[in-house]
Short mmCIF file of C-alpha atoms and ligand atoms in Angstrom, two decimals:
data_model
loop_
_atom_site.label_atom_id
_atom_site.label_comp_id
_atom_site.label_asym_id
_atom_site.label_seq_id
_atom_site.Cartn_x
_atom_site.Cartn_y
_atom_site.Cartn_z
CA MET N 5 117.31 53.11 66.84
CA GLY N 6 116.58 56.26 68.50
CA LEU N 7 112.81 57.84 69.29
CA LYS N 8 110.69 58.55 66.53
CA VAL N 9 109.31 61.89 66.23
CA TYR N 10 106.03 62.97 64.50
CA PHE N 11 106.88 65.80 62.53
CA ASN N 12 104.60 67.34 60.51
CA GLY N 13 102.28 64.48 59.31
CA LYS N 14 105.42 62.04 59.42
CA LEU N 15 107.48 59.83 61.72
CA VAL N 16 110.87 61.30 61.43
CA ASP N 17 114.18 60.07 63.50
CA ALA N 18 114.58 62.59 66.75
CA SER N 19 117.78 63.37 64.90
CA GLU N 20 115.72 64.47 61.71
CA ALA N 21 113.22 66.61 63.59
CA HIS N 22 114.18 70.08 62.91
CA VAL N 23 112.27 73.25 63.53
CA SER N 24 113.24 76.26 61.25
CA VAL N 25 115.07 79.29 62.91
CA TYR N 26 112.45 81.18 61.23
CA ASP N 27 109.40 79.56 63.45
CA HIS N 28 107.22 81.87 65.08
CA GLY N 29 107.34 79.35 67.82
CA LEU N 30 111.11 79.61 68.55
CA LEU N 31 111.17 83.24 67.77
CA TYR N 32 108.16 84.80 69.62
CA GLY N 33 106.57 81.96 71.77
CA ASP N 34 103.59 81.87 69.33
CA GLY N 35 102.13 78.30 69.92
CA VAL N 36 100.32 76.14 72.19
CA PHE N 37 101.46 72.83 73.96
CA GLU N 38 100.15 69.80 75.68
CA GLY N 39 102.10 67.54 78.32
CA ILE N 40 100.25 64.07 78.28
CA ARG N 41 100.70 61.14 79.65
CA SER N 42 100.60 57.21 79.43
CA TYR N 43 100.26 54.68 81.91
CA ASN N 44 100.14 50.82 81.12
CA GLY N 45 99.64 51.35 77.11
CA LEU N 46 96.95 53.67 77.92
CA VAL N 47 96.91 57.43 76.87
CA PHE N 48 95.76 59.34 79.76
CA LYS N 49 92.79 62.03 79.76
CA LEU N 50 93.72 62.20 75.88
CA LYS N 51 90.68 63.58 74.58
CA GLU N 52 90.80 66.30 77.69
CA HIS N 53 94.23 67.36 76.29
CA ALA N 54 93.04 67.71 73.13
CA ASP N 55 90.48 69.47 73.42
CA ARG N 56 92.13 72.10 75.64
CA LEU N 57 94.95 72.31 72.76
CA PHE N 58 92.04 73.11 70.46
CA GLU N 59 90.77 75.88 72.85
CA SER N 60 94.01 77.54 73.42
CA ALA N 61 94.76 77.31 69.45
CA HIS N 62 91.23 78.81 68.81
CA THR N 63 91.92 82.00 71.33
CA LEU N 64 95.30 82.54 69.35
CA MET N 65 93.65 81.67 65.86
CA ILE N 66 96.04 78.97 64.93
CA LYS N 67 94.34 76.74 62.54
CA ILE N 68 95.69 72.95 63.71
CA PRO N 69 95.98 71.18 60.14
CA LEU N 70 94.14 68.25 61.87
CA SER N 71 91.05 67.27 63.11
CA LYS N 72 90.83 66.31 66.61
CA GLU N 73 90.39 62.47 65.97
CA GLU N 74 93.24 62.63 63.53
CA LEU N 75 95.77 64.63 66.43
CA ILE N 76 94.37 61.39 68.78
CA GLN N 77 95.61 59.44 66.29
CA ALA N 78 99.02 61.05 65.12
CA VAL N 79 99.50 60.84 69.34
CA VAL N 80 98.65 56.85 69.21
CA ALA N 81 100.79 56.32 66.49
CA THR N 82 103.90 58.10 68.07
CA LEU N 83 103.71 56.16 71.16
CA LYS N 84 103.16 52.95 69.11
CA ALA N 85 106.33 53.80 66.70
CA ASN N 86 108.64 54.08 70.09
CA LYS N 87 107.20 51.09 71.80
CA LEU N 88 106.72 52.89 75.13
CA THR N 89 104.20 51.45 77.73
CA ASN N 90 104.80 54.43 80.19
CA ALA N 91 105.55 57.63 78.59
CA TYR N 92 105.29 61.38 78.77
CA ILE N 93 104.25 62.89 75.24
CA ARG N 94 104.54 66.78 74.33
CA LEU N 95 102.36 67.89 71.83
CA VAL N 96 103.32 71.16 70.02
CA ILE N 97 101.53 73.17 67.42
CA THR N 98 103.49 76.44 66.42
CA ARG N 99 102.40 79.56 64.52
CA GLY N 100 104.46 78.13 61.58
CA VAL N 101 107.46 79.30 59.67
CA GLY N 102 107.36 83.40 59.00
CA ASP N 103 109.52 86.28 58.63
CA LEU N 104 111.63 88.30 61.18
CA GLY N 105 108.49 90.22 61.99
CA LEU N 106 105.71 89.69 64.47
CA ASP N 107 102.68 89.66 61.75
CA PRO N 108 100.96 85.71 62.01
CA ARG N 109 99.27 86.58 58.54
CA LYS N 110 103.08 85.60 57.24
CA CYS N 111 102.68 81.96 58.61
CA SER N 112 100.96 80.15 56.19
CA GLN N 113 101.55 76.70 57.78
CA PRO N 114 101.58 75.67 61.33
CA THR N 115 104.12 73.57 62.76
CA VAL N 116 102.96 70.16 64.43
CA PHE N 117 105.25 67.90 66.37
CA ILE N 118 104.64 65.07 69.04
CA ILE N 119 107.59 63.52 70.93
CA ALA N 120 106.95 60.56 72.98
CA ASP N 121 109.56 59.98 75.53
CA LYS N 122 109.88 58.92 79.31
CA ILE N 123 109.08 61.47 82.36
CA VAL N 124 111.43 62.75 84.93
CA LEU N 125 109.42 63.16 88.13
CA TYR N 126 110.32 64.99 91.33
CA PRO N 127 112.20 63.20 93.69
CA GLU N 128 110.81 59.96 95.05
CA ARG N 129 111.39 61.20 98.86
CA ILE N 130 108.70 64.15 97.66
CA TYR N 131 105.84 61.77 97.35
CA LYS N 132 106.67 60.28 100.77
CA GLU N 133 107.48 62.74 102.61
CA GLY N 134 106.00 65.89 100.96
CA MET N 135 107.84 69.21 99.56
CA GLU N 136 108.47 72.46 100.73
CA ILE N 137 107.26 75.48 98.38
CA ILE N 138 107.78 79.62 98.97
CA THR N 139 105.86 82.24 97.33
CA VAL N 140 107.78 83.99 95.15
CA PRO N 141 107.64 87.84 93.79
CA THR N 142 107.06 87.06 90.32
CA PRO N 143 102.68 87.26 89.96
CA ARG N 144 101.12 85.09 87.89
CA ASN N 145 100.09 86.64 84.28
CA LEU N 146 97.34 89.14 84.54
CA PRO N 147 94.22 87.06 82.71
CA GLU N 148 93.23 90.42 80.75
CA ALA N 149 96.96 90.57 79.42
CA LEU N 150 97.74 86.80 78.53
CA ASN N 151 95.46 84.52 80.05
CA PRO N 152 96.54 81.55 81.91
CA GLN N 153 94.14 79.06 80.34
CA ILE N 154 96.20 79.37 76.74
CA LYS N 155 98.39 76.68 77.17
CA SER N 156 101.01 78.86 75.17
CA LEU N 157 104.78 77.96 74.22
CA ASN N 158 105.37 81.16 75.99
CA TYR N 159 106.35 80.22 80.05
CA LEU N 160 108.76 83.01 81.12
CA ASN N 161 106.37 84.02 83.71
CA ASN N 162 106.51 80.56 85.13
CA ILE N 163 110.25 80.25 84.00
CA LEU N 164 110.98 83.58 86.14
CA ALA N 165 108.97 81.79 89.30
CA LYS N 166 110.81 78.88 88.65
CA ILE N 167 114.25 80.38 88.94
CA GLU N 168 113.45 82.48 91.98
CA ALA N 169 112.12 79.14 93.63
CA VAL N 170 115.29 77.47 93.01
CA ASN N 171 117.12 80.50 94.09
CA GLY N 172 115.49 80.40 97.84
CA GLY N 173 116.67 76.94 97.75
CA VAL N 174 112.86 74.75 96.96
CA GLU N 175 111.59 72.97 94.12
CA GLU N 176 108.50 75.06 93.29
CA ALA N 177 106.90 78.47 93.49
CA LEU N 178 103.58 79.50 94.57
CA MET N 179 102.42 82.15 92.54
CA LEU N 180 100.00 84.61 93.50
CA ASN N 181 97.82 86.65 90.90
CA PRO N 182 98.32 90.15 90.86
CA HIS N 183 95.62 91.13 93.17
CA GLY N 184 97.86 88.63 95.95
CA TYR N 185 95.07 85.84 95.71
CA VAL N 186 96.62 82.21 95.33
CA ALA N 187 97.01 81.31 91.71
CA GLU N 188 98.95 78.29 91.16
CA CYS N 189 102.42 76.85 90.87
CA THR N 190 104.88 77.03 87.98
CA GLY N 191 103.64 73.81 86.38
CA ASP N 192 100.71 72.45 88.71
CA ASN N 193 97.53 73.71 90.33
CA ILE N 194 97.28 73.79 94.12
CA PHE N 195 94.61 72.42 96.41
CA ILE N 196 94.14 72.39 100.26
CA VAL N 197 92.28 70.58 102.79
CA LYS N 198 90.24 72.68 105.20
CA LYS N 199 87.87 71.44 108.08
CA GLY N 200 87.65 67.74 105.67
CA THR N 201 86.60 69.98 102.41
CA LEU N 202 88.99 70.12 99.48
CA ILE N 203 89.54 73.51 98.37
CA THR N 204 91.30 74.84 94.69
CA PRO N 205 91.08 78.55 93.30
CA PRO N 206 88.51 79.27 90.51
CA ALA N 207 90.03 79.41 87.13
CA TYR N 208 89.01 83.30 86.90
CA VAL N 209 91.94 83.87 89.31
CA GLY N 210 93.97 83.23 86.61
CA ILE N 211 95.13 79.81 86.35
CA LEU N 212 95.47 77.01 83.96
CA LYS N 213 92.87 74.84 84.37
CA GLY N 214 94.50 71.90 85.05
CA ILE N 215 93.24 68.21 83.66
CA THR N 216 94.45 66.42 86.81
CA ARG N 217 92.58 69.41 88.86
CA GLY N 218 89.58 68.31 87.30
CA CYS N 219 90.15 64.41 87.49
CA VAL N 220 91.29 65.20 91.53
CA MET N 221 88.09 66.80 91.86
CA GLU N 222 86.01 64.14 90.47
CA LEU N 223 87.67 61.36 92.22
CA ALA N 224 87.11 63.52 95.41
CA GLY N 225 83.57 63.55 94.32
CA SER N 226 83.29 59.82 94.05
CA ALA N 227 85.10 59.23 97.67
CA ARG N 228 82.18 61.92 98.92
CA ILE N 229 85.12 64.28 99.92
CA PRO N 230 83.36 67.85 99.64
CA VAL N 231 84.86 69.89 97.02
CA LYS N 232 85.00 73.79 96.60
CA GLU N 233 86.45 76.28 93.88
CA GLN N 234 87.38 79.35 96.38
CA MET N 235 89.77 82.27 96.42
CA MET N 236 92.55 81.92 98.66
CA THR N 237 95.19 84.01 100.70
CA ARG N 238 98.68 82.59 101.99
CA HIS N 239 97.08 82.63 105.28
CA ASP N 240 94.42 80.12 104.05
CA LEU N 241 97.42 77.74 103.07
CA PHE N 242 99.44 78.32 106.07
CA ASN N 243 96.20 77.26 108.02
CA ALA N 244 95.53 74.29 106.05
CA GLU N 245 95.30 70.75 107.47
CA GLU N 246 96.74 69.55 104.07
CA CYS N 247 97.82 70.93 100.74
CA PHE N 248 98.89 69.42 97.77
CA LEU N 249 99.81 70.11 94.01
CA THR N 250 98.62 68.48 90.89
CA GLY N 251 99.69 68.04 87.52
CA THR N 252 100.27 65.72 84.64
CA ALA N 253 104.23 65.41 85.13
CA ALA N 254 103.56 65.73 89.28
CA GLU N 255 100.49 63.60 89.39
CA ILE N 256 99.59 64.36 93.13
CA ALA N 257 102.65 65.98 95.19
CA PRO N 258 101.79 66.63 98.93
CA VAL N 259 103.12 69.77 100.11
CA VAL N 260 104.08 69.93 103.62
CA ARG N 261 105.94 73.17 104.03
CA ILE N 262 104.81 76.94 102.54
CA ASP N 263 107.32 80.06 103.47
CA GLY N 264 108.24 78.53 106.76
CA ARG N 265 105.07 77.46 107.89
CA VAL N 266 104.44 73.68 108.68
CA ILE N 267 101.42 72.43 106.84
CA GLY N 268 98.76 70.35 109.12
CA GLU N 269 101.29 67.60 110.48
CA GLY N 270 104.14 68.23 108.51
CA ARG N 271 103.61 64.89 106.32
CA PRO N 272 101.25 64.08 103.52
CA GLY N 273 97.77 63.72 104.97
CA LYS N 274 94.92 61.00 104.94
CA VAL N 275 92.82 62.77 102.00
CA THR N 276 95.88 63.49 100.05
CA LEU N 277 97.06 59.79 100.51
CA ARG N 278 93.35 58.49 99.38
CA LEU N 279 93.67 60.62 96.23
CA MET N 280 96.61 59.56 95.70
CA ARG N 281 96.12 55.88 95.96
CA ASP N 282 92.74 56.75 93.91
CA PHE N 283 94.52 58.38 91.17
CA ARG N 284 97.00 55.62 90.61
CA ARG N 285 94.50 53.22 89.74
CA ILE N 286 92.07 55.39 87.49
CA THR N 287 95.63 55.90 85.41
CA LYS N 288 96.16 52.42 84.90
CA THR N 289 92.46 51.45 84.18
CA ALA N 290 91.49 54.36 82.00
CA GLY N 291 92.20 55.82 78.98
CA VAL N 292 93.06 55.25 75.35
CA ARG N 293 94.51 51.91 74.56
CA TYR N 294 97.40 52.05 71.95
CA ARG N 295 99.25 48.59 72.86
N1 LIG W 326 99.44 75.05 85.54
C1 LIG W 326 100.52 74.77 85.07
C2 LIG W 326 100.78 76.55 84.84
C3 LIG W 326 101.00 74.43 84.18
O1 LIG W 326 101.70 74.72 83.21
C4 LIG W 326 100.24 73.11 84.27
C5 LIG W 326 100.90 71.85 83.37
N2 LIG W 326 102.02 71.07 83.43
C6 LIG W 326 99.26 72.77 85.24
C7 LIG W 326 99.13 73.64 85.99
C8 LIG W 326 98.37 71.44 85.65
O2 LIG W 326 97.61 71.02 84.70
P1 LIG W 326 97.51 69.38 84.03
O3 LIG W 326 97.08 68.84 85.12
O4 LIG W 326 96.40 69.38 82.86
O5 LIG W 326 98.95 69.11 83.39
#
């Protein structure tokens, strides 16, 4: 038996879950999504992901045809149907089926689907030794044009940056904002440690306000590690004691080299390791239980 996918209100076999070629999610990237994880039978930060999804949809004027609670229950039902204890969940809402024009008024019913599957992480080596990233030429979207706080299906800005990272021989790209300040990576937020303080760019620089980012800031607070949201240049990154990325899929990934400069001691630092440990603990004990 294959995976069950939640598709417009029903759990169907993955092989039966088909989106129309007239769906504006496909034709125009007109839709929103969330990547969520479950650990140990607990969905991590489900309410926060649902809140962000509803906010993204609200800005795009896509009316999600379920209440927040119904959506949460649909995620839980999908996980139960697939008997996965540790899963990666992809929750997608598109504008729905329309005609070949852009006009969203032609799309009468949003498409909703939820996939619960396994997750592919960065190689384990990265978590032990740290990763190398490079700054890429493609800047993060100008917030006035397309605000990165909207987690939309239109990821070409990030995909171009990812291509540039891969062309440069590394896994991940550092994206600056259009003014040259540090923004984020293609699917992860970025933090540094400087003089013992944890620093990350503020949302107004033009980033997705990551849920892992928020969680790490809270964990740092509990560990009495000072936290600041502050604009940063590449110079600030090069001269940091530690650097790491955060994201639902990546969790906390140490960075030890940026554009050829060694960061700190060139291996995952002690604040990073402490936060990785605290994060691992909280993911195993907090969340919405489904099995
Ligand atoms: N930035 C971008 C561009 C992302 O796509 C993501 C999610 N993959 C993140 C940051 C991290 O967000 P979260 O911690 O909510 O997964």
